[in-house]
Amino acid sequence: MWGRGQGVRRVEGEGSPGGEESNGPLYKTNSTAGSELPGSSEFDKRQQSKDSIFFCDGVRRIDYVLSYVDDPKQDGDKKTERRKEFENNLLKSGLELETEDKKDSEDGRTYFVKIHAPWEVLTTYAEVLNIKMPIRENDIPSAMENPFECMFGPFRLPKEVMNPEPDYFTAPFSKQRQELFFIEDENTFFSPSVRNRIVYYILSRCPYGTEEGKKKFGIKRLLSNGTYTAAYPLHDGQYWKKSKDQNCGNERYTLYTQWARFLRFYKEQPLDLIRRYYGERIGIYFAWLGFYTEMLFFAAVVGLICFIYGLITMTGNMSSIEICDESIGGEIIMCPLCDKNCEYWKLNSTCESSRYSHLFDNVATLFFAIFMGIWVTLFLELWKRRQARLEYEWDLVDFEEEQQQLQLRPEYEAKCTQKKKNPVTQELELERKWTLDFYGKLFLCWMAILFWISLIIASMIAVIVYRLSVYAAFASLMEDTETLQPISSLLTPQLATSVTASCLNFVIIMILNFLYERIAIWITDMEIPRTHLEYENRLTMKMFLFQFVNYYSSCFYVAFFKGKFVGYPGAYTYMFNKWRNEECDPAGCLIELTTQLTIIMAGKQIWGNIQEAILPWVWNWWRRRRARTNSEKLYSRWEQDHALQSFGALGLFYEYLEMVIQFGFITLFVASFPLAPLLALMNNILEIRVDSWKLTTQYRRPVAAKAHSIGVWQEILNGMAVLSVVTNAFIVAFTSDMIPRLVYYYAYSTDHNSPMSGYINNSLSVFKISDFPVEPGASLGTFTTCRYRDYRYPPDHEKKYLHTMQFWHILAAKMAFIIIMEHIVFIVKFFVAWMIPDVPSEVKARIKREKFLTIQILHEYELNKLKENLCNRTDYQVEKEVIATEGKRELAQVMA
């Protein structure tokens, strides 16, 4: 790969892969030796625009920039030697370099090495990377016009923004068949995103010497050891105004004005322009996020209707009417909720909380849970269709993962000491030797993962202990403090405990997230995965497993454990034989689950937007303040970009993770909070514009990368969709009061005029105060019994304090409901998935038509070349070659 060359004064193409020579112009480039700088040239920089993206000659485009600070105090000689070797090897590979002296930088300390990839390098590596390039303009008629297109006019962007370039038939680039491709100008044939992708491929594999007996290579290592401080492709200009240079595309300016402003939130996204500027990988993320947001609109509307239904029927809810009634709820004395410092209390003290509980615990909850089970299936199936259409439009139909994600990681190649023959290709491939040391590292990695998951569970138990220990404090505080009496009916001790515990839990979640992110990356690096795809998949599973337990454990506790293992007065169950287990509010635990979900979900979204928007802006502002001048008009394009934040290789990973965690909130626990999709919709409308704004204005331009799908996240979403059916069925059955109310309505009600009358009295059991083994600290009145939430026989019954038959009826009804609901939703889900094909029929037809026409074009080219090459041979030989070539074309057409 690395040819020979001196790197002093060279011809364009000399030393490039393949060793081919070119008659192109001469460019002066100097090798890095001592104080000499590669690419230094005598040039009056005042003649060049500060926003220029070209070398000093104004001709060669800057495809990549490396920066470093020459500090002799910190391994200066060693770093200088690495840079010298690395840059010489870049010259040998065919790249051209030009270095800006530190005297010309805005801080007076930083050198900038500008890299240009000439035509020979681009064509060589375009073939290596199997990059598809245009061969002819697409003449397939576009799809039929939507008859309702006029209605969507206000949401559309200008055509030149949505479709920045014509649609072409494409084929993998071949250096030997350049005449076949639609090359109007060699300088613009490869887009800037393709150019920086090719240069990064070279940079990531370029060697820089041998240290400790091991070959060292790759820009990533040089960045980590401080040899270079940054490596990045350039933006094509400033985002707030167009460049005066006609050779600049001004795509960044277009993206900012048409996409990255919040006031454009109602407009469609220019996906083709995003893909052209940032690459398919970032383009597919914004396509998915936009489609997810569109689908959330329907879920949000239905959820809002269900919430409004609960609001309208709140005053007519018989349960809350009886609780608030002085003659019913005011006469029912409840047992103390803790063993010490808790008084007997009247049921009507929870009047307000029982009313608000009805907002979310009503018959609409069941409908919405079933609806969301079907909605999530529609979302995933329709996304597959949208993704298939993008694959066709972005030339990713035949995209092979190994061309990008499956290429070997440089870190893996460096560790490989032996080769093994591939049974399919019969070629020798690098293989990692499985040593005892490697198995030890693997064991250590998984032990670290189990330790962190155990740490989450321990923190959740600590929060539960907090809830159990502070309840009594809240109860006595609200009882003794006169200033809290006016809000005591709304802010009950249960609700106060739940709110403070949720806030504490959120803080713990954020702290653990911050620590674990670094641990997960360290563990995955230690495993040395073979490919980029394998690396991302392993990191994704580690991070998602951790985040799943971290974010959802407290919600699972409130939904499925709180109030389920309480026992009864005189025989309560205790955690660690010390803290009495929590009880639910007489109106149910659903309102507490709603509180927990709202605080964590809303808190995460607010903190996420602060992290994504405000922190990068503050950091960039501070860096500009520390510079010699903070005006971007006074220093060069590469210095402006150097002052920005780095998006990083895992930048998109965190964006997906954030959205997938949100997806879990609106699917796994949506039965408890119908407004969750509405919150998610409002957040995502903001998220799209925040992500686009920070990517366009606050971050350096990421290296373009290909992707034809959202990858492993699709499987994670599918798994969560299935799990959500189960969790929502259990929430409706065990967390809400719907099933007990239905059982009472149909089997135990005695009032035909008002079937739900008497439900509250029926759902509370009686306990004789004298049966307490140890008298609670509460003061006794004239009453001898108290009530508690359960279905048990009264103290004067022969089955004293055992579960009544109604308890078993309710339990059986709950289990039957779960089975029936799950089967109904799963049947509908699978039917919907079967009915909706993954690839639209129109796209299938267009793919086949394009393949046919592309094959025809390629074979016509081959046939013409063959006729030219055989013009000096006998007629008989020519005829045989032509017949064979035409037969090959016909066979290929039949197979297509």
XYZ file of N, CA, C and O in Angstrom, residues 675-822:
592
model
N -49.916 10.769 28.756
C -49.299 11.976 28.214
C -47.825 11.780 27.859
O -47.187 12.702 27.341
N -47.264 10.594 28.129
C -45.851 10.347 27.829
C -45.527 10.552 26.349
O -44.519 11.196 26.023
N -46.342 10.054 25.398
C -46.040 10.319 23.983
C -46.067 11.811 23.630
O -45.292 12.250 22.781
N -46.947 12.586 24.297
C -46.994 14.021 24.032
C -45.711 14.702 24.510
O -45.155 15.556 23.806
N -45.221 14.313 25.704
C -43.955 14.853 26.189
C -42.814 14.485 25.250
O -41.940 15.299 24.946
N -42.832 13.226 24.789
C -41.789 12.768 23.877
C -41.857 13.520 22.550
O -40.823 13.866 21.964
N -43.066 13.783 22.065
C -43.234 14.515 20.801
C -42.662 15.928 20.919
O -41.901 16.370 20.038
N -43.005 16.627 21.981
C -42.488 17.987 22.161
C -40.967 17.976 22.300
O -40.273 18.841 21.756
N -40.447 16.980 23.029
C -38.994 16.873 23.173
C -38.326 16.605 21.825
O -37.276 17.193 21.511
N -38.915 15.731 21.007
C -38.281 15.341 19.745
C -38.323 16.463 18.715
O -37.411 16.577 17.891
N -39.386 17.262 18.739
C -39.419 18.433 17.849
C -38.239 19.346 18.178
O -37.554 19.862 17.283
N -37.993 19.513 19.479
C -36.841 20.302 19.909
C -35.530 19.562 19.634
O -34.537 20.165 19.210
N -35.544 18.245 19.828
C -34.334 17.435 19.664
C -33.783 17.504 18.246
O -32.567 17.627 18.041
N -34.674 17.430 17.252
C -34.232 17.485 15.852
C -33.497 18.785 15.584
O -32.423 18.805 14.972
N -34.070 19.905 16.050
C -33.451 21.205 15.787
C -32.195 21.416 16.636
O -31.230 22.026 16.167
N -32.188 20.895 17.863
C -30.992 21.016 18.698
C -29.843 20.206 18.092
O -28.702 20.682 17.990
N -30.141 18.960 17.691
C -29.105 18.117 17.086
C -28.572 18.738 15.799
O -27.361 18.724 15.548
N -29.475 19.258 14.973
C -29.040 19.863 13.710
C -28.251 21.144 13.967
O -27.240 21.408 13.300
N -28.687 21.935 14.961
C -27.997 23.186 15.283
C -26.591 22.921 15.797
O -25.630 23.549 15.348
N -26.470 21.984 16.729
C -25.137 21.730 17.302
C -24.217 21.096 16.267
O -23.022 21.392 16.222
N -24.761 20.237 15.402
C -23.934 19.586 14.384
C -23.453 20.595 13.348
O -22.332 20.488 12.839
N -24.284 21.575 13.054
C -23.960 22.557 12.020
C -23.112 23.709 12.549
O -22.264 24.239 11.824
N -23.303 24.078 13.801
C -22.655 25.297 14.307
C -21.628 25.068 15.409
O -20.697 25.856 15.543
N -21.773 24.014 16.213
C -20.935 23.853 17.399
C -19.908 22.739 17.292
O -19.032 22.633 18.154
N -20.035 21.886 16.277
C -19.134 20.749 16.154
C -18.346 20.811 14.852
O -18.813 21.336 13.844
N -17.147 20.228 14.899
C -16.408 20.043 13.657
C -17.176 19.080 12.750
O -17.985 18.291 13.227
N -16.865 19.159 11.487
C -17.537 18.288 10.526
C -17.124 16.832 10.771
O -15.941 16.509 10.761
N -18.079 15.927 11.014
C -17.716 14.522 11.237
C -17.237 13.869 9.939
O -17.571 14.312 8.837
N -16.465 12.805 10.084
C -16.042 12.031 8.924
C -17.254 11.289 8.364
O -18.024 10.673 9.108
N -17.457 11.378 7.052
C -18.609 10.723 6.422
C -18.463 9.209 6.525
O -17.362 8.670 6.399
N -19.565 8.534 6.772
C -19.557 7.072 6.858
C -20.861 6.544 6.290
O -21.896 7.202 6.352
N -20.794 5.333 5.734
C -21.989 4.728 5.141
C -22.724 3.885 6.170
O -22.127 3.316 7.088
N -24.029 3.799 6.011
C -24.879 2.911 6.808
C -26.191 2.763 6.064
O -26.710 3.736 5.526
N -26.717 1.549 6.002
C -27.974 1.343 5.273
C -29.145 1.084 6.217
O -30.272 0.862 5.770
N -28.883 1.127 7.530
C -29.962 0.910 8.498
C -29.520 1.494 9.834
O -28.395 1.988 9.971
N -30.389 1.399 10.826
C -30.027 1.883 12.161
C -29.295 0.808 12.954
O -28.988 0.990 14.131
N -29.026 -0.325 12.301
C -28.176 -1.355 12.891
C -28.829 -2.136 14.013
O -30.022 -2.466 13.968
N -28.051 -2.405 15.055
C -28.517 -3.247 16.158
C -29.659 -2.592 16.929
O -30.427 -3.267 17.631
N -29.811 -1.270 16.787
C -30.910 -0.585 17.480
C -32.259 -1.100 17.015
O -33.231 -1.086 17.794
N -32.359 -1.562 15.767
C -33.621 -2.110 15.264
C -34.040 -3.335 16.079
O -35.204 -3.474 16.443
N -33.075 -4.201 16.378
C -33.385 -5.398 17.166
C -33.754 -5.032 18.598
O -34.630 -5.657 19.209
N -33.087 -4.025 19.150
C -33.414 -3.578 20.510
C -34.840 -3.021 20.549
O -35.604 -3.314 21.481
N -35.211 -2.228 19.553
C -36.575 -1.688 19.495
C -37.603 -2.809 19.360
O -38.669 -2.752 19.985
N -37.292 -3.819 18.553
C -38.207 -4.960 18.416
C -38.394 -5.677 19.747
O -39.512 -6.052 20.119
N -37.295 -5.874 20.469
C -37.386 -6.535 21.776
C -38.202 -5.720 22.768
O -39.022 -6.273 23.524
N -38.004 -4.407 22.781
C -38.768 -3.551 23.699
C -40.234 -3.514 23.317
O -41.106 -3.400 24.194
N -40.527 -3.611 22.024
C -41.930 -3.622 21.583
C -42.654 -4.845 22.119
O -43.815 -4.758 22.557
N -41.993 -5.990 22.097
C -42.602 -7.223 22.633
C -42.743 -7.121 24.146
O -43.791 -7.453 24.719
N -41.677 -6.651 24.819
C -41.721 -6.533 26.282
C -42.790 -5.545 26.732
O -43.422 -5.733 27.786
N -43.033 -4.502 25.937
C -44.007 -3.481 26.331
C -45.419 -4.048 26.446
O -46.202 -3.592 27.283
N -45.750 -5.027 25.618
C -47.079 -5.653 25.710
C -47.236 -6.331 27.065
O -48.277 -6.204 27.730
N -46.189 -7.023 27.507
C -46.233 -7.732 28.789
C -46.303 -6.743 29.955
O -47.142 -6.883 30.858
N -45.431 -5.724 29.944
C -45.401 -4.783 31.072
C -46.706 -4.004 31.193
O -47.209 -3.814 32.311
N -47.273 -3.580 30.070
C -48.528 -2.818 30.149
C -49.694 -3.695 30.596
O -50.585 -3.223 31.305
N -49.676 -4.962 30.195
C -50.721 -5.877 30.677
C -50.615 -6.046 32.188
O -51.638 -6.034 32.905
N -49.404 -6.172 32.709
C -49.217 -6.314 34.156
C -49.554 -5.023 34.890
O -50.076 -5.058 36.014
N -49.240 -3.879 34.286
C -49.568 -2.594 34.935
C -51.079 -2.443 35.072
O -51.586 -2.071 36.133
N -51.812 -2.734 33.984
C -53.279 -2.632 34.042
C -53.835 -3.615 35.055
O -54.770 -3.312 35.819
N -53.248 -4.828 35.104
C -53.791 -5.872 35.981
C -53.415 -5.658 37.443
O -54.271 -5.773 38.335
N -52.151 -5.355 37.731
C -51.676 -5.371 39.112
C -51.434 -3.989 39.715
O -51.462 -3.841 40.931
N -51.151 -2.982 38.884
C -50.845 -1.662 39.442
C -52.075 -0.773 39.502
O -52.269 -0.043 40.480
N -52.897 -0.839 38.467
C -54.136 -0.049 38.489
C -55.214 -0.790 39.267
O -55.060 -1.965 39.608
N -56.303 -0.096 39.521
C -57.431 -0.687 40.257
C -58.543 -1.148 39.320
O -59.663 -1.393 39.770
N -58.246 -1.286 38.046
C -59.296 -1.579 37.080
C -59.914 -2.966 37.283
O -61.145 -3.114 37.310
N -59.062 -3.983 37.441
C -59.580 -5.351 37.570
C -60.379 -5.516 38.870
O -61.497 -6.072 38.839
N -59.882 -5.059 40.043
C -60.718 -5.159 41.253
C -62.061 -4.435 41.100
O -63.088 -4.935 41.588
N -62.057 -3.276 40.421
C -63.319 -2.561 40.236
C -64.269 -3.351 39.332
O -65.486 -3.410 39.587
N -63.730 -3.962 38.274
C -64.576 -4.744 37.365
C -65.146 -5.983 38.056
O -66.309 -6.344 37.844
N -64.307 -6.645 38.868
C -64.796 -7.822 39.607
C -65.903 -7.417 40.562
O -66.942 -8.100 40.678
N -65.707 -6.296 41.253
C -66.749 -5.814 42.164
C -68.023 -5.461 41.392
O -69.143 -5.791 41.824
N -67.838 -4.788 40.238
C -68.985 -4.340 39.432
C -69.852 -5.523 39.001
O -71.088 -5.468 39.087
N -69.210 -6.594 38.555
C -69.981 -7.706 37.977
C -70.322 -8.804 38.977
O -71.270 -9.554 38.760
N -69.572 -8.923 40.083
C -69.783 -10.080 40.959
C -70.200 -9.732 42.379
O -70.863 -10.557 43.032
N -69.865 -8.553 42.892
C -70.077 -8.292 44.304
C -70.941 -7.067 44.588
O -71.285 -6.827 45.741
N -71.268 -6.309 43.581
C -72.093 -5.122 43.805
C -73.527 -5.530 44.133
O -74.087 -6.448 43.527
N -74.128 -4.801 45.086
C -75.509 -5.090 45.501
C -76.467 -3.977 45.119
O -77.682 -4.135 45.247
N -75.928 -2.836 44.655
C -76.761 -1.690 44.288
C -76.855 -1.633 42.761
O -75.906 -1.241 42.077
N -78.040 -2.025 42.232
C -78.184 -2.061 40.771
C -78.268 -0.660 40.179
O -77.936 -0.476 39.011
N -78.721 0.312 40.957
C -78.812 1.681 40.445
C -77.436 2.350 40.368
O -77.175 3.173 39.490
N -76.561 2.038 41.311
C -75.198 2.582 41.320
C -74.242 1.445 41.650
O -73.855 1.258 42.810
N -73.846 0.654 40.618
C -73.078 -0.583 40.868
C -71.760 -0.373 41.599
O -71.301 -1.282 42.283
N -71.130 0.798 41.472
C -69.827 1.008 42.105
C -69.946 1.559 43.520
O -68.923 1.752 44.194
N -71.138 1.800 43.995
C -71.327 2.249 45.377
C -70.878 1.154 46.329
O -71.194 -0.024 46.138
N -70.138 1.545 47.344
C -69.665 0.591 48.333
C -68.351 -0.073 47.976
O -67.849 -0.907 48.737
N -67.739 0.307 46.827
C -66.492 -0.358 46.410
C -65.369 -0.071 47.404
O -64.606 -0.988 47.766
N -65.233 1.166 47.864
C -64.134 1.521 48.772
C -64.239 0.727 50.068
O -63.249 0.157 50.549
N -65.434 0.655 50.622
C -65.628 -0.105 51.863
C -65.326 -1.582 51.628
O -64.756 -2.262 52.484
N -65.690 -2.088 50.444
C -65.466 -3.492 50.120
C -63.980 -3.814 49.965
O -63.541 -4.926 50.274
N -63.169 -2.815 49.485
C -61.752 -3.075 49.213
C -60.873 -2.909 50.439
O -59.663 -3.153 50.364
N -61.449 -2.498 51.574
C -60.682 -2.311 52.796
C -61.060 -3.377 53.824
O -62.242 -3.600 54.084
N -60.055 -4.028 54.380
C -60.300 -5.042 55.402
C -60.266 -4.412 56.797
O -59.784 -3.286 56.971
N -60.755 -5.165 57.795
C -60.865 -4.668 59.174
C -59.817 -5.357 60.046
O -59.589 -6.570 59.920
N -59.169 -4.542 60.909
C -58.190 -5.107 61.851
C -58.527 -4.621 63.260
O -58.809 -3.439 63.476
N -58.466 -5.542 64.218
C -58.744 -5.218 65.617
C -57.471 -4.691 66.264
O -56.431 -5.353 66.259
N -57.536 -3.464 66.779
C -56.339 -2.786 67.279
C -55.681 -3.577 68.409
O -54.452 -3.616 68.527
N -56.474 -4.259 69.209
C -55.909 -5.030 70.330
C -55.093 -6.227 69.849
O -54.355 -6.830 70.634
N -55.188 -6.577 68.529
C -54.415 -7.703 67.985
C -52.994 -7.314 67.593
O -52.219 -8.177 67.171
N -52.633 -6.008 67.694
C -51.242 -5.617 67.427
C -50.338 -6.299 68.450
O -50.584 -6.203 69.662
N -49.287 -7.009 68.009
C -48.378 -7.634 68.985
C -47.656 -6.593 69.833
O -47.381 -6.826 71.008
N -47.353 -5.438 69.212
C -46.742 -4.323 69.927
C -47.541 -3.084 69.573
O -47.771 -2.797 68.398
N -48.006 -2.374 70.612
C -48.836 -1.206 70.359
C -48.051 -0.176 69.541
O -46.930 0.187 69.902
N -48.597 0.297 68.399
C -47.922 1.359 67.650
C -47.904 2.645 68.462
O -48.670 2.823 69.402
N -47.046 3.551 68.068
C -46.872 4.799 68.806
C -48.025 5.755 68.634
O -48.016 6.844 69.208
N -49.028 5.403 67.861
C -50.142 6.313 67.595
C -51.053 6.394 68.813
O -51.205 5.451 69.578
N -51.703 7.552 68.970
C -52.643 7.762 70.082
C -53.981 7.135 69.738
O -54.459 7.241 68.617
N -54.579 6.460 70.693
C -55.860 5.796 70.481
C -57.014 6.750 70.749
O -56.957 7.560 71.664
N -58.057 6.600 69.959
C -59.271 7.373 70.187
C -60.327 6.461 70.784
O -60.029 5.561 71.554
N -61.560 6.687 70.356
C -62.668 5.870 70.851
C -62.877 4.631 69.995
O -63.724 3.795 70.304
N -62.105 4.492 68.917
C -62.292 3.368 67.986
C -61.466 2.163 68.451
O -60.450 2.287 69.120
N -61.946 0.996 68.068
C -61.278 -0.268 68.451
C -60.747 -1.019 67.237
O -60.037 -2.013 67.390
N -61.141 -0.575 66.054
C -60.656 -1.228 64.819
C -60.117 -0.175 63.858
O -60.436 1.004 63.966
N -59.296 -0.646 62.941
C -58.815 0.221 61.852
C -58.875 -0.563 60.550
O -59.008 -1.795 60.562
N -58.782 0.157 59.460
C -58.915 -0.491 58.135
C -57.571 -0.471 57.412
O -56.710 0.386 57.639
N -57.409 -1.429 56.506
C -56.192 -1.484 55.680
C -56.573 -2.033 54.305
O -57.608 -2.699 54.143
N -55.736 -1.769 53.326
C -56.030 -2.118 51.935
C -55.664 -3.572 51.678
O -54.512 -3.937 51.520
N -56.689 -4.440 51.633
C -56.487 -5.860 51.321
C -57.848 -6.539 51.333
O -58.871 -5.914 51.671
N -57.851 -7.803 50.948
C -59.081 -8.605 50.976
C -58.844 -9.766 51.941
O -58.408 -10.852 51.553
N -59.141 -9.502 53.247
C -58.940 -10.517 54.280
C -60.182 -10.579 55.176
O -60.940 -9.610 55.289
N -60.336 -11.733 55.801
C -61.479 -11.922 56.694
C -61.327 -11.047 57.937
O -60.201 -10.788 58.390
N -62.445 -10.586 58.536
C -62.402 -9.724 59.732
C -61.958 -10.511 60.963
O -61.922 -11.749 60.940
N -61.641 -9.825 62.050
C -61.130 -10.516 63.248
C -62.130 -11.456 63.912
O -61.721 -12.355 64.655
N -63.454 -11.287 63.684
C -64.438 -12.162 64.321
C -64.799 -13.361 63.455
O -65.692 -14.139 63.794
N -64.088 -13.543 62.327
C -64.359 -14.669 61.438
C -63.470 -15.844 61.825
O -62.369 -15.663 62.359
N -63.950 -17.061 61.520
C -63.166 -18.244 61.870
C -61.845 -18.321 61.078
O -60.883 -18.935 61.535
N -61.823 -17.703 59.866
C -60.586 -17.639 59.056
C -59.922 -16.267 59.231
O -59.534 -15.622 58.272
N -59.826 -15.874 60.453
C -59.329 -14.551 60.818
C -58.059 -14.167 60.059
O -57.057 -14.874 60.118
N -58.162 -13.028 59.363
C -57.057 -12.394 58.636
C -56.498 -13.227 57.472
O -55.438 -12.883 56.937
N -57.190 -14.287 57.076
C -56.792 -15.004 55.867
C -57.453 -14.342 54.660
O -58.436 -13.615 54.784
N -56.919 -14.611 53.458
C -57.476 -14.014 52.258
C -58.881 -14.541 52.001
O -59.153 -15.745 52.132
N -59.746 -13.615 51.586
C -61.127 -13.989 51.273
C -61.210 -14.589 49.877
O -60.255 -14.520 49.091
N -62.369 -15.154 49.562
C -62.572 -15.714 48.228
C -62.515 -14.617 47.164
O -62.086 -14.857 46.027
N -62.919 -13.396 47.518
C -62.866 -12.289 46.559
C -61.431 -12.015 46.127
O -61.177 -11.673 44.966
N -60.470 -12.154 47.047
C -59.053 -11.972 46.691
C -58.657 -12.937 45.592
O -57.969 -12.556 44.625
N -59.053 -14.201 45.718
C -58.689 -15.209 44.721
C -59.445 -14.981 43.413
O -58.894 -15.231 42.332
N -60.687 -14.501 43.513
C -61.418 -14.146 42.285
C -60.684 -13.034 41.524
O -60.542 -13.101 40.295
N -60.250 -12.022 42.264
C -59.547 -10.895 41.633
C -58.217 -11.351 41.028
O -57.859 -10.964 39.906
N -57.493 -12.203 41.765
C -56.214 -12.701 41.259
C -56.411 -13.509 39.972
O -55.654 -13.354 38.995
N -57.443 -14.357 39.966
C -57.726 -15.139 38.761
C -58.110 -14.228 37.594
O -57.699 -14.466 36.448
N -58.889 -13.186 37.899
C -59.285 -12.245 36.847
C -58.067 -11.505 36.298
O -57.966 -11.258 35.088
N -57.136 -11.150 37.174
C -55.920 -10.468 36.725
C -55.100 -11.354 35.791
O -54.632 -10.906 34.733
N -54.924 -12.612 36.183
C -54.138 -13.513 35.341
C -54.836 -13.769 34.010
O -54.192 -13.819 32.955
N -56.155 -13.925 34.055
C -56.912 -14.142 32.816
C -56.810 -12.909 31.911
O -56.652 -13.035 30.687
N -56.879 -11.717 32.519
C -56.778 -10.489 31.734
C -55.422 -10.396 31.039
O -55.334 -10.036 29.861
N -54.343 -10.716 31.781
C -52.997 -10.656 31.193
C -52.890 -11.582 29.996
O -52.396 -11.205 28.927
N -53.365 -12.813 30.157
C -53.275 -13.796 29.064
C -54.093 -13.335 27.856
O -53.615 -13.364 26.709
N -55.322 -12.873 28.126
C -56.201 -12.463 27.012
C -55.632 -11.226 26.306
O -55.548 -11.170 25.079
N -55.226 -10.213 27.094
C -54.705 -8.987 26.486
C -53.444 -9.257 25.673
O -53.284 -8.775 24.546
N -52.525 -10.043 26.240
C -51.288 -10.350 25.520
C -51.577 -11.070 24.205
O -51.021 -10.733 23.157
